[in-house]
XYZ file of C-alpha atoms in Angstrom:
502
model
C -17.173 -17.075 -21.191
C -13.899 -15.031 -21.771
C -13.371 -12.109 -19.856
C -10.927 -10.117 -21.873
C -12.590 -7.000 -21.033
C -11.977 -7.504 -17.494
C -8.443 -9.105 -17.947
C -7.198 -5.927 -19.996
C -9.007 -3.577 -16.704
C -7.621 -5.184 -14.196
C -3.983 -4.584 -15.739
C -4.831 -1.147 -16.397
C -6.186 -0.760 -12.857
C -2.646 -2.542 -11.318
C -0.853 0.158 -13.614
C -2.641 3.225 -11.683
C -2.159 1.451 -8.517
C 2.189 0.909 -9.332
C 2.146 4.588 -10.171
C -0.148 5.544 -6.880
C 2.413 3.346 -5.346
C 5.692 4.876 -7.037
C 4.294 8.110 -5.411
C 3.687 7.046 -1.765
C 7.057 6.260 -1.874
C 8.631 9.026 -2.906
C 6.348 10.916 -0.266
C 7.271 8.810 2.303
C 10.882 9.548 1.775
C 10.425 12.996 1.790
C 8.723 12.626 5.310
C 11.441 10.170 6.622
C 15.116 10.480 5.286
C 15.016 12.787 2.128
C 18.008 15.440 2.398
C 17.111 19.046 2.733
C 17.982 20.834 -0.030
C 16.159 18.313 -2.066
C 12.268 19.230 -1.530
C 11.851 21.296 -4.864
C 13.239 18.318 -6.933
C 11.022 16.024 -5.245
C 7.783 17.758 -5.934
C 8.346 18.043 -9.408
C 9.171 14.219 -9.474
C 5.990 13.471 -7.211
C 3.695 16.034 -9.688
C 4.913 14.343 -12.932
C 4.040 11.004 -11.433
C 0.533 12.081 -10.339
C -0.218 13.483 -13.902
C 0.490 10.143 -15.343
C -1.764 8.384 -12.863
C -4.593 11.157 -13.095
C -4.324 11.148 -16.976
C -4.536 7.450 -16.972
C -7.632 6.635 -14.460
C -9.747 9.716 -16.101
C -9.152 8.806 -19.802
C -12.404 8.519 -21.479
C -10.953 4.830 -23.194
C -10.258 3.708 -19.450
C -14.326 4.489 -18.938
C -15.073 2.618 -21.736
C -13.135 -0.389 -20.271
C -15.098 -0.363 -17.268
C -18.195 0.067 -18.965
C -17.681 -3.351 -20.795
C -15.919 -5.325 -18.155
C -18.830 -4.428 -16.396
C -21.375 -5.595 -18.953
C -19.208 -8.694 -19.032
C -19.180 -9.510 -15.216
C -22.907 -8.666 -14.829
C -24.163 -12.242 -14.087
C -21.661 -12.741 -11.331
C -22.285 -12.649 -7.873
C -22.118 -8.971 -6.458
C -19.578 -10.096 -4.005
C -17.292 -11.957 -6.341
C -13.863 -9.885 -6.935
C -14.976 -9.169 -10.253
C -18.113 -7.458 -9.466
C -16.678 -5.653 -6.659
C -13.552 -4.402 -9.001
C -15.928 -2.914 -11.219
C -18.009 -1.418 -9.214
C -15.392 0.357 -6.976
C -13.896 1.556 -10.503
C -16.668 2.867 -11.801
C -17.442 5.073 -9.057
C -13.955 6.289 -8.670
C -14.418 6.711 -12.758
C -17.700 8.675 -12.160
C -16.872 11.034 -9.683
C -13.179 11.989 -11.445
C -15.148 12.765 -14.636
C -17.471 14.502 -13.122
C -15.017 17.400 -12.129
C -13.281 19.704 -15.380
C -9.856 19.169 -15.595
C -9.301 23.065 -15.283
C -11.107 22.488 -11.340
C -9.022 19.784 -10.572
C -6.166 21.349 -11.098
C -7.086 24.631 -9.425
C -8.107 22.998 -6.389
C -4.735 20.889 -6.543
C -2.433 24.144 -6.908
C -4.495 26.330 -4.628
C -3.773 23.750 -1.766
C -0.059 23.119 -2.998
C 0.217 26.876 -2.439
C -1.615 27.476 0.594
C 0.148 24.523 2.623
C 2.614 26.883 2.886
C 1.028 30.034 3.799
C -0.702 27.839 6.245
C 2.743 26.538 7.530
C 3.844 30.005 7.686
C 0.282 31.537 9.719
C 0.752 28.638 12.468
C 5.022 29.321 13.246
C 3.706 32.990 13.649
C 0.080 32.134 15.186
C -1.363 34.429 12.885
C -4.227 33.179 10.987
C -4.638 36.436 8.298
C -2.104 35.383 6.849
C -3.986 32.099 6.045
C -7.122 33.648 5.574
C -7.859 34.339 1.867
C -6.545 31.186 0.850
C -9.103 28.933 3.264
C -11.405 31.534 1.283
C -10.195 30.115 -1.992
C -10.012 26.748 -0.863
C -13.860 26.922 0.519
C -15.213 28.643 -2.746
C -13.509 25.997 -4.860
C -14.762 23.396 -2.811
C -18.435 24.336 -3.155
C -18.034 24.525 -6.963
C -16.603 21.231 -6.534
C -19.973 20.519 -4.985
C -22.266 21.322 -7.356
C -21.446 18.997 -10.006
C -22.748 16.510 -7.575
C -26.499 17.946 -7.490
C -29.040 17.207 -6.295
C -27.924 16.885 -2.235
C -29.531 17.204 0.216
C -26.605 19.391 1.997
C -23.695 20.740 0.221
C -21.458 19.203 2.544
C -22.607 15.480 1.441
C -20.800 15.001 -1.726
C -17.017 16.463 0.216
C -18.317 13.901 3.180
C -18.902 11.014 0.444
C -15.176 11.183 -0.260
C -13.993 10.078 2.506
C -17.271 7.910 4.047
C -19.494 6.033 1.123
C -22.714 7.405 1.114
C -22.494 8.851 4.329
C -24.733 12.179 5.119
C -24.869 14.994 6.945
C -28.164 13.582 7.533
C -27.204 10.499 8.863
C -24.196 11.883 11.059
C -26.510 15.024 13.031
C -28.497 12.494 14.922
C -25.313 10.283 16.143
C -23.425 13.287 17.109
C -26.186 15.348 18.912
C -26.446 12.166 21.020
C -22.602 11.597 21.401
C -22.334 14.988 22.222
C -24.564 15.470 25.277
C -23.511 12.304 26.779
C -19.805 13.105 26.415
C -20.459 16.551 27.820
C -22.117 14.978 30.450
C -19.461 12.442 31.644
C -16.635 15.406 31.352
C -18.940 17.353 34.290
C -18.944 13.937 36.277
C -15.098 13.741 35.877
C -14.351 16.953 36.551
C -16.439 17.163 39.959
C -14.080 14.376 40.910
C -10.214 14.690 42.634
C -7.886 14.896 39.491
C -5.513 11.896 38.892
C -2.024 12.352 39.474
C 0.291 12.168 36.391
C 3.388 13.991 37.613
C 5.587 10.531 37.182
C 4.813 10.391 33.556
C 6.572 14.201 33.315
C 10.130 13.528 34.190
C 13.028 12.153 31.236
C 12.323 9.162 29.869
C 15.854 7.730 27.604
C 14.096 8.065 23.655
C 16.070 4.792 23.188
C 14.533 2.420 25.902
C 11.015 3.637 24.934
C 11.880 2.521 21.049
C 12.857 -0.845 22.217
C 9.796 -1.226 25.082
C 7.495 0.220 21.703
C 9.036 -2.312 18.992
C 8.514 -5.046 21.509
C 4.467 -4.159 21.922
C 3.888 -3.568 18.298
C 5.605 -7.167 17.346
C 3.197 -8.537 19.685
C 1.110 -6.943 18.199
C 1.737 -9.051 15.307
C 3.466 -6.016 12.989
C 5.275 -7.913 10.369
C 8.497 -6.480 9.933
C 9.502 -8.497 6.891
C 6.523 -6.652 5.085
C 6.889 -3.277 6.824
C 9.651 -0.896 8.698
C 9.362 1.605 11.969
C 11.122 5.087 11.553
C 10.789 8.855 12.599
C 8.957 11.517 11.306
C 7.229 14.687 12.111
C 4.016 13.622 12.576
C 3.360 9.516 12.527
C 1.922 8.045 9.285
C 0.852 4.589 8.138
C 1.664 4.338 4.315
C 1.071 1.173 2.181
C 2.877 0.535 -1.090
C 1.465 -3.010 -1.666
C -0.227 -5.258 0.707
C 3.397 -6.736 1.142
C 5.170 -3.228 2.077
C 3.091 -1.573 5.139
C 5.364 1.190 6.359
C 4.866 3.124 9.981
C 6.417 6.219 11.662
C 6.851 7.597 14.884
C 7.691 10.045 16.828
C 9.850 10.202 20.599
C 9.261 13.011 23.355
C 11.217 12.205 26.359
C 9.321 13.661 29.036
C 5.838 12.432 27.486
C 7.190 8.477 27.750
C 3.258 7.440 26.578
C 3.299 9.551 23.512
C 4.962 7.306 21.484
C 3.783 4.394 22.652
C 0.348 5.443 21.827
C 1.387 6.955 18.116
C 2.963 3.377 17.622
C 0.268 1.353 18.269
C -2.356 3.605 16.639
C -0.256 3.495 13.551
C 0.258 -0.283 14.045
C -3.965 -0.866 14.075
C -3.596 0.805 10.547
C -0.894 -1.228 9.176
C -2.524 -4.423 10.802
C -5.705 -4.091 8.969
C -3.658 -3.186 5.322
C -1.551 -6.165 5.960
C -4.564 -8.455 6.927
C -6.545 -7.539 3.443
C -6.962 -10.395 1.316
C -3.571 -10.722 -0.976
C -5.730 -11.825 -3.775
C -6.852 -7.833 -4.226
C -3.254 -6.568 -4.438
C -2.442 -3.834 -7.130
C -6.086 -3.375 -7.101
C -7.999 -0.392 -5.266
C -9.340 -2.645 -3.821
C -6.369 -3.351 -1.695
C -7.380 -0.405 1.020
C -9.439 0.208 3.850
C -13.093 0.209 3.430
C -13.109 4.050 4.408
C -11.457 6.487 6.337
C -13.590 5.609 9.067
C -13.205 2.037 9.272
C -9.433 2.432 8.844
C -9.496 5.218 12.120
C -11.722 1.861 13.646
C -8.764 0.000 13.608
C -6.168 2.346 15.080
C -8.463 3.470 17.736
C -9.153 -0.141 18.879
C -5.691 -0.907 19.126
C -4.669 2.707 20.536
C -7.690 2.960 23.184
C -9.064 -0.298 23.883
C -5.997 -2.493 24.356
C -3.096 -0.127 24.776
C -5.132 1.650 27.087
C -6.307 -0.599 28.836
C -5.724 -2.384 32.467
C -5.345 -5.928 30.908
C -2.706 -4.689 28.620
C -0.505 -2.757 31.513
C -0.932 -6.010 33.334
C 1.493 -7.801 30.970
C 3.574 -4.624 30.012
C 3.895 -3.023 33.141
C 6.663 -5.375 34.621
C 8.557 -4.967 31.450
C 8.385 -0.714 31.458
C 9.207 -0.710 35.030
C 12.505 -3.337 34.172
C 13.645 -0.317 31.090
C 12.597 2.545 33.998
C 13.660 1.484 37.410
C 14.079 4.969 38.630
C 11.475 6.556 37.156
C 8.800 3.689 38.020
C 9.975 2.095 41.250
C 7.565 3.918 43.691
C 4.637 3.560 40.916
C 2.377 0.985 41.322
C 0.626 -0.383 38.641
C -3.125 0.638 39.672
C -1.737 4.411 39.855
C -0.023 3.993 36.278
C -3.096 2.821 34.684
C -4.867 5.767 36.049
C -2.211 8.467 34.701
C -2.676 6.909 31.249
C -5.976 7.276 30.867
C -5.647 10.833 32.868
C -8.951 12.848 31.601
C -8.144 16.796 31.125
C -9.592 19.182 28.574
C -6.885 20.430 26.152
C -6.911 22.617 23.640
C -4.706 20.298 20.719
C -7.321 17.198 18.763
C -4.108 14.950 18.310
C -3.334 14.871 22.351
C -6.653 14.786 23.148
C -7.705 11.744 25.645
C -10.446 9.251 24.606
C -13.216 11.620 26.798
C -12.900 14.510 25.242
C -11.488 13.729 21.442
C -14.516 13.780 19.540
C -15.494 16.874 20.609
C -12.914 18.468 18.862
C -14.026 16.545 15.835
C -17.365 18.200 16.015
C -16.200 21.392 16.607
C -14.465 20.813 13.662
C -17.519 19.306 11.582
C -19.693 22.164 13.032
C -17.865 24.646 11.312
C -17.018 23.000 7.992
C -20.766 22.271 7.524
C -20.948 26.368 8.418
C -18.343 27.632 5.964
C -19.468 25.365 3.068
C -23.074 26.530 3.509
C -21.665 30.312 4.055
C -23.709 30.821 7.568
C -20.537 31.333 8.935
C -17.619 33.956 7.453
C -13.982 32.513 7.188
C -12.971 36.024 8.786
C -15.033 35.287 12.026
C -13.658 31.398 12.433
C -10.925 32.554 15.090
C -14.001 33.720 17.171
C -16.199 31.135 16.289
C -13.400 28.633 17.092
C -12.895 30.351 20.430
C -16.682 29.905 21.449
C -17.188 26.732 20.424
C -13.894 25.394 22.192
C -16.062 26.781 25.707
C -18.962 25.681 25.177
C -17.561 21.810 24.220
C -14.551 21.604 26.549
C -14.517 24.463 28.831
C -11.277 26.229 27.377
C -10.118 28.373 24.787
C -7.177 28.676 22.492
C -4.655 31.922 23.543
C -3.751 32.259 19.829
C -4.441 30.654 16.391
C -1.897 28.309 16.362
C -3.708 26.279 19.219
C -6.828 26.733 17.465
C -7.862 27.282 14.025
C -4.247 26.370 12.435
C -3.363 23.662 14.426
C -4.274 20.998 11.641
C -3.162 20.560 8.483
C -6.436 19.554 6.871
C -7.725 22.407 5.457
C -4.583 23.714 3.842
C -5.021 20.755 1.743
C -8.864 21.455 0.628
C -9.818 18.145 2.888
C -13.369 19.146 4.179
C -15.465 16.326 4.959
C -12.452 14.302 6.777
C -12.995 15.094 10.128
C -16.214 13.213 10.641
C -14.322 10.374 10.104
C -12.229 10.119 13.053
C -15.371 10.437 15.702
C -17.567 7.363 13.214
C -13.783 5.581 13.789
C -14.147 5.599 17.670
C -18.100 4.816 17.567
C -17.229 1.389 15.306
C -14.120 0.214 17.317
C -16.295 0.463 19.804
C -19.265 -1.545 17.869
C -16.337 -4.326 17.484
C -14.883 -4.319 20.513
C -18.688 -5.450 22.220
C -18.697 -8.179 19.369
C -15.204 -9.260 20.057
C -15.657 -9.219 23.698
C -19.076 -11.605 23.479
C -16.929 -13.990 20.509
C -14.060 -14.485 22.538
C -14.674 -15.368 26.109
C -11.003 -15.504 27.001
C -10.360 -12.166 25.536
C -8.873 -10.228 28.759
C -7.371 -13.271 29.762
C -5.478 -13.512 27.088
C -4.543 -9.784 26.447
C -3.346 -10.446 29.869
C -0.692 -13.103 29.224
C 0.542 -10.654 26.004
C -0.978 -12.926 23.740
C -2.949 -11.099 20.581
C -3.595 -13.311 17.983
C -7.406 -14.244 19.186
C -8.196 -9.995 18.999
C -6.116 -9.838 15.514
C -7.675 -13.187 13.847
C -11.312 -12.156 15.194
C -10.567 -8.785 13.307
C -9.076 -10.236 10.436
C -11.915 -12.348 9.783
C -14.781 -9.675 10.568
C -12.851 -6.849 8.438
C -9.262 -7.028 7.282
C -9.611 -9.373 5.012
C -12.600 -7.649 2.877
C -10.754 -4.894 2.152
C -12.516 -2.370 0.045
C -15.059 -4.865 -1.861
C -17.867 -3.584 0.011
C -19.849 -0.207 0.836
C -19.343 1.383 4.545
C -22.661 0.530 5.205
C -22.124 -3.406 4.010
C -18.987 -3.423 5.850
C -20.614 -2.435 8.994
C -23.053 -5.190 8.839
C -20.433 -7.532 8.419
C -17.935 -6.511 11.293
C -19.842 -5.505 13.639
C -23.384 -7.335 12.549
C -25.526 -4.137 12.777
C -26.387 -1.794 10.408
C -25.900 1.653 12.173
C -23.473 3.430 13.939
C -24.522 3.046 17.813
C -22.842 6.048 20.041
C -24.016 4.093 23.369
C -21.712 1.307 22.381
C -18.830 4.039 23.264
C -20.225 6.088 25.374
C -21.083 2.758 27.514
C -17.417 1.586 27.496
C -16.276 5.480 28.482
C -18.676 5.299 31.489
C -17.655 2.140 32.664
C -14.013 3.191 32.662
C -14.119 6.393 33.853
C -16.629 5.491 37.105
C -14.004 2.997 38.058
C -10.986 5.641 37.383
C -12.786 8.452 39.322
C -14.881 6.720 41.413
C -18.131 8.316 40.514
């Protein structure tokens, strides 16, 4: 049967993606080497770019396509490429047309302009000068809402962007659960003598960590004839092609397992973009299955191996060769312990593996709050300030380390945040599976080898892509169908009992 329908959909589709592509680059420039004075060019060039691809994927004749190549590839298999390409585009199709133009683009200027009133209210720690645009941004979020009725909770269709058919529903249960035990296990810790750090806090030569980094993240098995490693504010994984995988980073020298960490976290997301099936290239396809899944991926790499003793059993030799002063008195039971130091701090991104996703549901908490208007953006300082005692026992001194400390909701992304805590819950979900799959697993960490871990999660993820739903995808990687917080809050326990000695 001929499939011109399709054929003519799939070209259209690689179109969007070269122009989605065209403008990842020309953001990732402007976060890497773009000269100073040339940021107001470069948003006009980035805007005209993002017309084109917004005018093209929400043309009514591009719904029409689908509509037909998807009458055409009806009696295929529902996990053949085809079928999977059409049913992706047709729900990226049906929630674009679903929002007015005139929406869109007040939600897309409203955050253009507040990212830098936000910028502005975190330099001077002053969030009124924030305020009334996280106002606007809310209110145009909820309107944004409505033309996905009925939900069961307003917040589902924002969370649905980011996680498939995920719920506030489904999420309340796993993180009332998460939340007690985590709670729990930071009392236990903190009953316990504190680990000693203070070697990790003297000057550490930027240079030798970038060499001792590049050498773990080619391990690894980063590819860097498909990918590059350079600088930036904050690190970034961006993907123009499943050939071109870029990563950043970023060097402190008195925090020498800062970048380290950032590396390999951003590495676990470039791994899994470069391990998708080439076949689905210039597709959308060609992604992570969420945001969720993707955070699965970095976390893994970031907490479970780089964290881990197996891994400093290999590396350790090899930082203490680059660090002879620093290191020489350290031995390698008392540097394991400093990275994995647990402490209550008041910033999500340095946040240890104990207490991280209780920022995230401080965070989620209060989304949920402001979108359903039981809580007032004016009293979110406070609110902040409460729930940052009652999760981790400390409170922000100003706004800058607490409500404006991420960019996220200068942009208008509610519903993200979940995501990073269902990221640490599935790595976890894998990490069980990998360790029952592969016997040899520690062992083989241990001798710096990586190819069983990144072939096992090749074949159990990478290579699927997109094609299938979150909740398919979970099935397939991890062979269950829910998200299980015991997984991680078993491997946390284990850790930390053998770290403290509780």
């Amino acid at each position: 049967m001929g499939m011109k329908h399709f054929d003519a959909l799939r070209e259209a589709a690689a179109e969007i993606s070269d122009l989605h592509a065209a403008i990842a680059l020309l953001e990732w420039d402007q976060q890497t080497f773009l000269p100073r004075n040339a940021a107001a060019d470069r948003s006009e060039q980035i805007g005209t770019l993002a017309k084109f691809a917004h005018e093209k994927a929400s043309a009514p004749a591009f719904g029409k396509l689908i509509e037909k190549a998807s009458k055409e590839t009806a009696g295929l298999p529902p996990d053949s490429f085809e079928a999977c390409l059409c049913r992706k585009l047709r729900r990226n199709f049906d929630k674009t047309s679903r929002i007015p133009v005139p929406l869109a683009s007040r939600i897309a200027g409203t955050a253009a302009k507040s990212h830098h009133a936000w910028a502005e209210a975190r330099e001077k720690a002053d969030f009124s000068i924030f305020q009334p645009w996280l106002a606007r941004l809310i209110e145009l979020r909820r309107q944004y809402a409505e033309h996905f009725q009925p939900y069961q909770n307003i917040y589902d269709p924002l969370l649905d962007n980011f996680e498939e058919g995920f719920t506030v529903a489904q999420i309340d249960p796993v993180f009332a659960a998460l939340r007690e035990k985590q709670c729990a296990l930071l009392r236990k810790i903190a009953a316990r003598p504190q680990v000693d750090d203070a070697f990790l806090h003297t000057e550490f030569d930027p240079e030798k960590q970038l060499v001792f980094v590049n050498e773990v993240i080619s391990r690894m098995g980063y590819d860097f004839t498909r990918g590059r490693q350079d600088m930036s504010e904050h690190p970034f994984t961006t993907s123009f092609g499943l050939n071109d995988v870029r990563i950043t980073t970023k060097v402190f020298a008195t925090l020498p397992v800062s970048c380290l960490l950032s590396s390999v976290h951003e590495c676990g997301h470039a791994l899994y973009e470069l391990g998708i099936d080439k076949s689905l290239n210039r597709t959308p396809l060609a992604e992570g299955a969420s945001f969720a899944f993707h955070e699965s991926q970095s976390r893994l790499w970031e907490n479970l191996v780089a964290r881990s003793y197996d891994f400093w059993v290999f590396f350790y030799p090899r930082l203490m060769e680059l660090f002879p002063e620093q290191l020489a008195k350290v031995p390698l039971d008392a540097f394991y312990r400093a990275v994995n130091k647990v402490e209550p701090s008041l910033i999500r991104t340095e946040a240890d593996e104990a207490t991280y996703n209780l920022h995230i549901m401080l965070r989620y908490e209060m989304e949920k709050e402001l979108l359903n208007g039981t809580l007032e953006v004016a009293d979110i300082p406070e609110a902040w300030r409460k729930k940052s005692l009652e999760y981790l026992g400390i409170a922000p001194e100003n706004d800058a380390q607490g409500v404006l400390q991420d960019i996220h909701w200068s942009m208008g992304e509610f519903g993200y945040f979940p995501t990073y805590a269902l990221g640490n819950l599935i790595a976890a979900q894998i990490w069980i599976r990998a360790e029952k799959e592969l016997p040899e697993l520690g062992a083989s960490i241990r001798k710096g080898d990586f190819a069983p871990l990144r072939d096992f999660l090749r074949r159990i993820l990478h290579v699927y892509g997109a094609k299938f739903t979150p909740e398919k995808t979970l099935r397939l990687s991890t062979g269950s169908s829910r998200i299980n917080p015991d997984c991680y809050t078993d491997l946390l326990e284990k850790k930390y009992a053998a770290i403290y000695g509780f």
